[in-house]
Short mmCIF file of C-alpha atoms and ligand atoms in Angstrom, two decimals:
data_model
loop_
_atom_site.label_atom_id
_atom_site.label_comp_id
_atom_site.label_asym_id
_atom_site.label_seq_id
_atom_site.Cartn_x
_atom_site.Cartn_y
_atom_site.Cartn_z
CA UNK Q 1 15.84 7.59 -6.93
CA UNK Q 2 13.56 6.66 -4.10
CA UNK Q 3 11.11 4.24 -5.57
CA UNK Q 4 10.39 1.70 -8.28
CA UNK Q 5 6.86 1.13 -9.53
CA UNK Q 6 6.02 -1.89 -11.69
CA UNK Q 7 2.70 -2.00 -13.51
CA UNK Q 8 1.13 -5.44 -13.93
CA UNK Q 9 -1.70 -4.80 -16.40
CA UNK Q 10 -3.55 -8.11 -16.19
CA UNK Q 11 -6.90 -8.83 -14.58
CA UNK Q 12 -9.05 -11.95 -14.60
CA UNK Q 13 -12.09 -9.77 -15.38
CA UNK Q 14 -12.90 -6.08 -15.63
CA UNK Q 15 -14.59 -4.18 -12.84
CA UNK Q 16 -17.47 -1.97 -13.90
CA UNK Q 17 -15.89 1.34 -12.85
CA UNK Q 18 -12.29 0.72 -13.89
CA UNK Q 19 -10.35 2.89 -16.32
CA UNK Q 20 -6.85 1.69 -15.36
CA UNK Q 21 -4.74 0.25 -18.12
CA UNK Q 22 -5.19 -3.51 -17.85
CA UNK Q 23 -6.14 -6.46 -20.03
CA UNK Q 24 -7.89 -9.79 -19.52
CA UNK Q 25 -5.64 -11.35 -22.21
CA UNK Q 26 -3.15 -13.28 -20.08
CA UNK Q 27 -1.39 -14.76 -23.13
CA UNK Q 28 1.00 -11.79 -23.02
CA UNK Q 29 2.03 -12.32 -19.41
CA UNK Q 30 5.21 -14.33 -19.90
CA UNK Q 31 6.62 -11.96 -22.54
CA UNK Q 32 5.50 -8.98 -20.49
CA UNK Q 33 7.36 -10.08 -17.34
CA UNK Q 34 10.52 -10.62 -19.42
CA UNK Q 35 10.06 -7.17 -20.98
CA UNK Q 36 9.79 -5.50 -17.56
CA UNK Q 37 13.01 -7.24 -16.45
CA UNK Q 38 14.70 -6.06 -19.66
CA UNK Q 39 13.38 -2.52 -19.19
CA UNK Q 40 14.92 -2.47 -15.72
CA UNK Q 41 18.28 -3.39 -17.26
CA UNK Q 42 17.94 -0.75 -19.96
CA UNK Q 43 16.97 2.00 -17.52
CA UNK Q 44 18.95 1.13 -14.42
CA UNK Q 45 21.16 4.22 -14.86
CA UNK Q 46 18.05 6.36 -14.17
CA UNK Q 47 18.05 5.02 -10.62
CA UNK Q 48 21.20 7.01 -9.83
CA UNK Q 49 23.34 6.19 -6.83
CA UNK Q 50 20.77 6.55 -4.02
CA UNK Q 51 19.44 3.28 -2.64
CA UNK Q 52 15.92 2.29 -3.64
CA UNK Q 53 13.74 2.74 -0.58
CA UNK Q 54 10.35 1.53 -1.83
CA UNK Q 55 9.11 -0.92 -4.46
CA UNK Q 56 5.45 -1.08 -5.49
CA UNK Q 57 3.83 -3.70 -7.73
CA UNK Q 58 0.51 -2.24 -8.85
CA UNK Q 59 -2.03 -2.93 -11.51
CA UNK Q 60 -4.04 -4.37 -12.92
CA UNK Q 61 -3.74 -7.29 -10.57
CA UNK Q 62 -0.19 -8.22 -9.54
CA UNK Q 63 -1.55 -11.14 -7.51
CA UNK Q 64 -2.52 -12.87 -10.79
CA UNK Q 65 1.18 -13.46 -11.57
CA UNK Q 66 2.36 -17.04 -11.21
CA UNK Q 67 4.92 -17.95 -8.56
CA UNK Q 68 7.57 -18.27 -11.29
CA UNK Q 69 6.69 -14.86 -12.81
CA UNK Q 70 6.89 -13.17 -9.42
CA UNK Q 71 10.20 -14.89 -8.70
CA UNK Q 72 11.55 -13.72 -12.07
CA UNK Q 73 10.60 -10.10 -11.33
CA UNK Q 74 12.15 -10.13 -7.87
CA UNK Q 75 15.33 -11.77 -9.18
CA UNK Q 76 15.66 -8.88 -11.66
CA UNK Q 77 14.90 -6.32 -8.95
CA UNK Q 78 17.58 -7.88 -6.74
CA UNK Q 79 20.21 -6.71 -9.23
CA UNK Q 80 19.39 -3.06 -8.38
CA UNK Q 81 17.70 -3.13 -4.97
CA UNK Q 82 19.48 -3.65 -1.66
CA UNK Q 83 16.53 -5.21 0.17
CA UNK Q 84 18.08 -4.36 3.52
CA UNK Q 85 17.83 -0.66 2.65
CA UNK Q 86 14.38 -0.94 1.06
CA UNK Q 87 11.82 -0.28 3.77
CA UNK Q 88 8.60 -1.00 1.90
CA UNK Q 89 7.84 -3.59 -0.78
CA UNK Q 90 4.12 -3.52 -1.63
CA UNK Q 91 2.11 -5.89 -3.78
CA UNK Q 92 -1.49 -5.16 -4.75
CA UNK Q 93 -3.68 -8.22 -4.35
CA UNK Q 94 -7.26 -9.12 -5.11
CA UNK Q 95 -8.82 -11.08 -2.24
CA UNK Q 96 -9.77 -14.04 -4.45
CA UNK Q 97 -6.09 -14.62 -5.32
CA UNK Q 98 -5.03 -14.79 -1.68
CA UNK Q 99 -4.97 -18.56 -1.25
CA UNK Q 100 -2.70 -20.45 1.19
CA UNK Q 101 -0.52 -21.36 -1.83
CA UNK Q 102 -0.27 -17.68 -2.84
CA UNK Q 103 0.85 -16.68 0.65
CA UNK Q 104 3.37 -19.51 0.81
CA UNK Q 105 4.91 -18.34 -2.46
CA UNK Q 106 4.86 -14.71 -1.31
CA UNK Q 107 6.99 -15.72 1.66
CA UNK Q 108 9.78 -16.44 -0.84
CA UNK Q 109 9.81 -12.77 -1.93
CA UNK Q 110 10.79 -9.52 -0.17
CA UNK Q 111 7.14 -8.31 -0.16
CA UNK Q 112 6.37 -6.85 3.29
CA UNK Q 113 3.15 -4.95 2.59
CA UNK Q 114 -0.12 -5.94 0.88
CA UNK Q 115 -2.62 -3.56 -0.62
CA UNK Q 116 -5.92 -5.36 -0.90
CA UNK Q 117 -8.67 -4.33 -3.34
CA UNK Q 118 -11.59 -5.09 -1.02
CA UNK Q 119 -13.86 -2.18 -2.14
CA UNK Q 120 -16.84 -3.29 -0.05
CA UNK Q 121 -17.93 -5.79 2.58
CA UNK Q 122 -21.38 -6.12 1.00
CA UNK Q 123 -21.98 -8.93 -1.50
CA UNK Q 124 -24.57 -6.82 -3.35
CA UNK Q 125 -22.04 -3.97 -3.80
CA UNK Q 126 -19.35 -6.40 -4.93
CA UNK Q 127 -21.67 -7.98 -7.50
CA UNK Q 128 -22.66 -4.54 -8.79
CA UNK Q 129 -18.99 -3.50 -9.09
CA UNK Q 130 -18.27 -6.83 -10.85
CA UNK Q 131 -15.61 -7.78 -8.34
CA UNK Q 132 -14.84 -11.48 -8.25
CA UNK Q 133 -14.68 -11.93 -4.48
CA UNK Q 134 -17.36 -12.03 -1.79
CA UNK Q 135 -17.46 -10.10 1.46
CA UNK Q 136 -16.62 -13.27 3.38
CA UNK Q 137 -13.76 -13.96 0.95
CA UNK Q 138 -12.32 -10.48 1.58
CA UNK Q 139 -12.36 -10.95 5.36
CA UNK Q 140 -10.78 -14.39 5.05
CA UNK Q 141 -8.07 -13.08 2.70
CA UNK Q 142 -7.07 -10.35 5.14
CA UNK Q 143 -7.14 -12.75 8.10
CA UNK Q 144 -5.09 -15.31 6.17
CA UNK Q 145 -2.40 -12.71 5.47
CA UNK Q 146 -2.39 -11.60 9.10
CA UNK Q 147 -2.10 -15.19 10.31
CA UNK Q 148 0.92 -15.61 8.02
CA UNK Q 149 2.64 -12.63 9.64
CA UNK Q 150 1.73 -9.89 7.14
CA UNK Q 151 0.54 -7.18 9.49
CA UNK Q 152 1.28 -4.24 7.14
CA UNK Q 153 -1.93 -4.42 5.12
CA UNK Q 154 -3.90 -1.71 3.41
CA UNK Q 155 -7.44 -2.14 2.18
CA UNK Q 156 -9.24 -0.07 -0.47
CA UNK Q 157 -12.90 0.81 -0.07
CA UNK Q 158 -15.32 2.63 -2.39
CA UNK Q 159 -18.27 4.69 -1.19
CA UNK Q 160 -21.06 6.61 -2.91
CA UNK Q 161 -22.37 3.58 -4.82
CA UNK Q 162 -25.81 3.85 -6.42
CA UNK Q 163 -28.39 3.01 -3.77
CA UNK Q 164 -25.82 2.76 -0.96
CA UNK Q 165 -27.14 4.09 2.32
CA UNK Q 166 -25.20 5.84 5.06
CA UNK Q 167 -25.93 2.87 7.33
CA UNK Q 168 -24.50 0.44 4.78
CA UNK Q 169 -21.34 2.55 4.51
CA UNK Q 170 -21.06 2.65 8.31
CA UNK Q 171 -21.29 -1.14 8.37
CA UNK Q 172 -18.43 -1.30 5.85
CA UNK Q 173 -16.29 0.93 8.03
CA UNK Q 174 -17.19 -1.11 11.08
CA UNK Q 175 -15.95 -4.27 9.38
CA UNK Q 176 -12.78 -2.56 8.11
CA UNK Q 177 -11.91 -1.31 11.59
CA UNK Q 178 -12.67 -4.72 13.10
CA UNK Q 179 -10.02 -6.27 10.84
CA UNK Q 180 -7.38 -4.13 12.52
CA UNK Q 181 -5.44 -3.30 9.35
CA UNK Q 182 -3.08 -0.35 9.83
CA UNK Q 183 -3.93 1.42 6.55
CA UNK Q 184 -7.08 2.22 4.65
CA UNK Q 185 -7.77 4.06 1.38
CA UNK Q 186 -11.33 5.14 0.59
CA UNK Q 187 -12.54 6.65 -2.68
CA UNK Q 188 -15.80 8.11 -3.84
CA UNK Q 189 -17.11 6.13 -6.85
CA UNK Q 190 -16.16 7.98 -10.03
CA UNK Q 191 -18.00 7.60 -13.34
CA UNK Q 192 -15.00 7.61 -15.69
CA UNK Q 193 -15.88 8.18 -19.32
CA UNK Q 194 -15.75 5.01 -21.41
CA UNK Q 195 -16.27 2.59 -18.52
CA UNK Q 196 -19.29 0.24 -18.39
CA UNK Q 197 -20.45 2.18 -15.33
CA UNK Q 198 -20.41 5.43 -17.27
CA UNK Q 199 -22.48 3.83 -20.05
CA UNK Q 200 -24.94 2.45 -17.48
CA UNK Q 201 -25.51 5.96 -16.20
CA UNK Q 202 -25.87 7.27 -19.77
CA UNK Q 203 -28.59 4.67 -20.41
CA UNK Q 204 -30.34 5.60 -17.18
CA UNK Q 205 -29.72 2.18 -15.63
CA UNK Q 206 -28.04 3.62 -12.54
CA UNK Q 207 -28.46 6.86 -10.66
CA UNK Q 208 -25.47 8.55 -9.14
CA UNK Q 209 -25.37 8.84 -5.38
CA UNK Q 210 -26.64 12.19 -4.23
CA UNK Q 211 -23.75 14.63 -3.58
CA UNK Q 212 -25.03 15.50 -0.12
CA UNK Q 213 -25.06 11.80 0.82
CA UNK Q 214 -21.53 11.32 -0.58
CA UNK Q 215 -20.34 14.16 1.64
CA UNK Q 216 -22.05 12.59 4.64
CA UNK Q 217 -20.24 9.34 3.86
CA UNK Q 218 -16.91 11.17 3.64
CA UNK Q 219 -17.65 12.88 6.96
CA UNK Q 220 -18.56 9.57 8.54
CA UNK Q 221 -15.37 8.01 7.15
CA UNK Q 222 -13.19 10.68 8.76
CA UNK Q 223 -14.98 10.50 12.13
CA UNK Q 224 -15.20 6.72 12.33
CA UNK Q 225 -11.53 6.23 11.49
CA UNK Q 226 -10.39 9.05 13.79
CA UNK Q 227 -12.28 7.31 16.62
CA UNK Q 228 -10.33 4.14 15.79
CA UNK Q 229 -6.98 6.07 15.97
CA UNK Q 230 -6.37 6.32 12.23
CA UNK Q 231 -4.58 9.46 11.13
CA UNK Q 232 -6.13 11.14 8.09
CA UNK Q 233 -2.82 11.89 6.41
CA UNK Q 234 -3.96 12.32 2.79
CA UNK Q 235 -7.35 13.15 1.30
CA UNK Q 236 -8.20 9.47 0.67
CA UNK Q 237 -5.71 7.75 2.99
CA UNK Q 238 -5.69 6.84 6.66
CA UNK Q 239 -2.95 5.18 8.70
CA UNK Q 240 -2.53 3.92 12.24
CA UNK Q 241 0.74 3.87 14.19
CA UNK Q 242 2.64 5.77 11.49
CA UNK Q 243 2.03 3.06 8.86
CA UNK Q 244 1.78 5.55 6.00
CA UNK Q 245 2.02 4.23 2.46
CA UNK Q 246 5.65 5.24 2.01
CA UNK Q 247 5.78 4.65 -1.74
CA UNK Q 248 2.65 6.71 -2.43
CA UNK Q 249 3.78 9.36 0.05
CA UNK Q 250 6.91 9.84 -2.03
CA UNK Q 251 4.65 10.74 -5.03
CA UNK Q 252 2.98 13.43 -2.91
CA UNK Q 253 6.29 14.80 -1.67
CA UNK Q 254 7.86 15.02 -5.13
CA UNK Q 255 10.47 12.29 -4.65
CA UNK Q 256 11.73 10.77 -7.95
CA UNK Q 257 10.68 7.28 -8.99
CA UNK Q 258 11.17 4.88 -11.87
CA UNK Q 259 8.03 3.34 -13.37
CA UNK Q 260 8.37 0.13 -15.37
CA UNK Q 261 5.83 -1.61 -17.59
CA UNK Q 262 3.07 -0.54 -19.95
CA UNK Q 263 1.42 2.80 -19.05
CA UNK Q 264 3.85 3.33 -16.14
CA UNK Q 265 5.05 6.86 -15.38
CA UNK Q 266 8.50 7.88 -14.15
CA UNK Q 267 9.66 11.17 -12.68
CA UNK Q 268 13.21 12.32 -12.00
CA UNK Q 269 12.40 15.74 -10.53
CA UNK Q 270 12.50 17.43 -13.94
CA UNK Q 271 11.18 15.08 -16.63
CA UNK Q 272 8.14 12.83 -16.68
CA UNK Q 273 8.42 9.70 -18.81
CA UNK Q 274 5.24 7.90 -19.83
CA UNK Q 275 5.38 4.36 -21.19
CA UNK Q 276 2.96 3.30 -23.95
CA UNK Q 277 -0.47 2.18 -22.75
CA UNK Q 278 -0.42 -0.82 -25.07
CA UNK Q 279 0.85 -4.33 -24.35
CA UNK Q 280 2.03 -4.93 -27.92
CA UNK Q 281 3.76 -1.55 -28.35
CA UNK Q 282 5.44 -1.79 -24.97
CA UNK Q 283 6.61 -5.41 -25.27
CA UNK Q 284 7.75 -5.15 -28.89
CA UNK Q 285 9.76 -1.98 -28.28
CA UNK Q 286 11.55 -3.53 -25.32
CA UNK Q 287 12.16 -6.78 -27.23
CA UNK Q 288 13.79 -4.65 -29.93
CA UNK Q 289 16.05 -3.17 -27.24
CA UNK Q 290 14.30 0.22 -27.14
CA UNK Q 291 12.47 2.08 -24.41
CA UNK Q 292 9.43 3.74 -25.95
CA UNK Q 293 8.34 6.36 -23.45
CA UNK Q 294 7.06 9.85 -24.19
CA UNK Q 295 8.82 12.62 -22.34
CA UNK Q 296 7.33 15.74 -20.80
CA UNK Q 297 9.78 18.33 -19.56
CA UNK Q 298 8.26 20.01 -16.51
CA UNK Q 299 8.22 23.81 -16.59
CA UNK Q 300 8.63 25.92 -13.48
CA UNK Q 301 4.87 26.68 -13.71
CA UNK Q 302 3.86 23.02 -13.93
CA UNK Q 303 6.21 22.13 -11.06
CA UNK Q 304 4.67 24.92 -8.95
CA UNK Q 305 1.15 23.63 -9.68
CA UNK Q 306 2.26 20.09 -8.93
CA UNK Q 307 3.69 21.25 -5.58
CA UNK Q 308 0.35 22.88 -4.67
CA UNK Q 309 -1.63 19.82 -5.68
CA UNK Q 310 0.52 17.21 -3.97
CA UNK Q 311 1.43 19.10 -0.76
CA UNK Q 312 -2.05 20.26 0.07
CA UNK Q 313 -3.37 16.73 -0.30
CA UNK Q 314 -1.40 15.69 2.77
CA UNK Q 315 -1.53 16.51 6.46
CA UNK Q 316 2.04 17.82 6.17
CA UNK Q 317 0.79 20.68 4.00
CA UNK Q 318 2.58 23.23 1.85
CA UNK Q 319 5.84 24.55 3.34
CA UNK Q 320 5.97 28.19 2.27
CA UNK Q 321 9.72 28.57 2.93
CA UNK Q 322 10.40 25.68 0.57
CA UNK Q 323 7.97 27.17 -1.94
CA UNK Q 324 9.89 30.48 -1.85
CA UNK Q 325 13.27 28.72 -2.10
CA UNK Q 326 12.16 26.62 -5.08
CA UNK Q 327 9.94 29.08 -7.00
CA UNK Q 328 10.86 32.59 -5.78
CA UNK Q 329 9.25 35.44 -3.87
CA UNK Q 330 6.77 36.45 -6.60
CA UNK Q 331 5.24 32.97 -6.74
CA UNK Q 332 5.01 32.82 -2.96
CA UNK Q 333 3.15 36.17 -2.90
CA UNK Q 334 0.79 34.92 -5.61
CA UNK Q 335 0.08 31.75 -3.61
CA UNK Q 336 -0.69 33.72 -0.44
CA UNK Q 337 -2.93 36.20 -2.27
CA UNK Q 338 -4.92 33.36 -3.82
CA UNK Q 339 -5.12 31.64 -0.45
CA UNK Q 340 -6.60 34.65 1.35
CA UNK Q 341 -10.33 34.01 0.66
CA UNK Q 342 -9.93 30.39 1.73
CA UNK Q 343 -7.99 31.38 4.87
CA UNK Q 344 -10.76 33.83 5.78
CA UNK Q 345 -13.44 31.21 5.14
CA UNK Q 346 -11.59 28.60 7.24
CA UNK Q 347 -10.93 26.24 4.33
CA UNK Q 348 -7.16 26.73 4.70
CA UNK Q 349 -5.03 27.28 7.80
CA UNK Q 350 -1.57 28.83 8.08
CA UNK Q 351 0.63 27.75 11.00
CA UNK Q 352 4.38 28.24 11.29
CA UNK Q 353 4.77 28.84 7.58
CA UNK Q 354 2.78 25.77 6.55
CA UNK Q 355 -0.47 26.04 4.62
CA UNK Q 356 -2.94 23.21 5.14
CA UNK Q 357 -6.44 22.30 4.04
CA UNK Q 358 -8.76 22.24 7.04
CA UNK Q 359 -11.55 19.77 7.67
CA UNK Q 360 -14.00 22.39 6.33
CA UNK Q 361 -11.91 22.72 3.16
CA UNK Q 362 -11.63 18.99 2.51
CA UNK Q 363 -15.03 18.73 0.83
CA UNK Q 364 -14.04 21.31 -1.76
CA UNK Q 365 -10.31 20.60 -1.79
CA UNK Q 366 -10.11 20.41 -5.61
CA UNK Q 367 -11.51 23.94 -5.90
CA UNK Q 368 -9.26 25.27 -3.12
CA UNK Q 369 -6.15 23.81 -4.74
CA UNK Q 370 -7.02 24.95 -8.25
CA UNK Q 371 -7.53 28.52 -6.97
CA UNK Q 372 -3.86 28.47 -5.94
CA UNK Q 373 -2.66 27.22 -9.34
CA UNK Q 374 -0.66 29.44 -11.61
CA UNK Q 375 -2.49 30.07 -14.90
CA UNK Q 376 -0.93 31.98 -17.79
S1 LIG G 401 -9.03 -5.53 -10.52
FE1 LIG G 401 -8.37 -3.36 -10.38
S2 LIG G 401 -7.30 -2.95 -12.31
FE2 LIG G 401 -8.44 -4.87 -12.59
S3 LIG G 401 -10.37 -4.26 -13.55
FE3 LIG G 401 -10.73 -4.30 -11.32
S4 LIG G 401 -10.29 -2.20 -10.58
FE4 LIG G 401 -9.42 -2.42 -12.66
#
């Protein structure tokens, strides 16, 4: 088992676009942290004998945990993780939580990487998105972490906001590059059904960014970061000096992981386990000594589709020899037949037995990948 993911589903407030499982009811936090520690005990056999190489605390907002709650989680993790063999321990943080006290308490933990939900360096964008921090606060949070010796920092940005101009997006990128962080994730704003943002669009209060402009922003993102020596190693992810997000990369390369906490997913190479997306159902099941996940047994077809989807997302591409070894000759032939129109149109490339999405194919990568899927 390569990685452990822990979901911390608590946020001080809800962002306008968010459809992650999280709650603003912090009264559950103490019981929840105990439940996660108990779940780790109950499921430790799923980790197998391989050392844990990455740990990721995601959310929600893991930086809202108190010092004592964080210490409790890491004490439990220490019973199964050899920190010397664990190369990456990431904690997601919101800039407004990154106080000098927070950093001092983080120093007492094995965390060696911070993923910061910056989203924008414009106060107007941040207010629209209902983020709690300011642009200045985001810069100070990153600089504070760097000054404390945390140089492995990733920041998240969102583009394609209503009314956002190409120049405003360029200014965001300029500021991100100036901070000198080694990793950056950038996402186009999505209108997820059921979110306040989705309802605002339904009521005509916001107009979606024009698709052509979104593509220009994506183009600008790739060029600006390439000029600053960032490698575009996954559709939405960029790293400098080989500082890839190792935990997330293991998702894209099919490595097993154990997910703990409400709504967390686990994968052992064959079965997906999905924990309940409910604080009460999750906590009460664990307190009763039960794990309450749903199980989905992966079929050969779903594993093939998953391989297409995850491999083609990355710069390492789809290794056709491995595809043949894992799924057989017939599936390989099918994949190559489906790939032909995209190879001819320059949206895919084939070099030394590895199929990759080209720059021209990136804009329509979802369509390219789904054309290669196996459908009954
Ligand atoms: S902080 Fe993150 S998880 Fe929480 S509401 Fe905002 S986007 Fe969602």
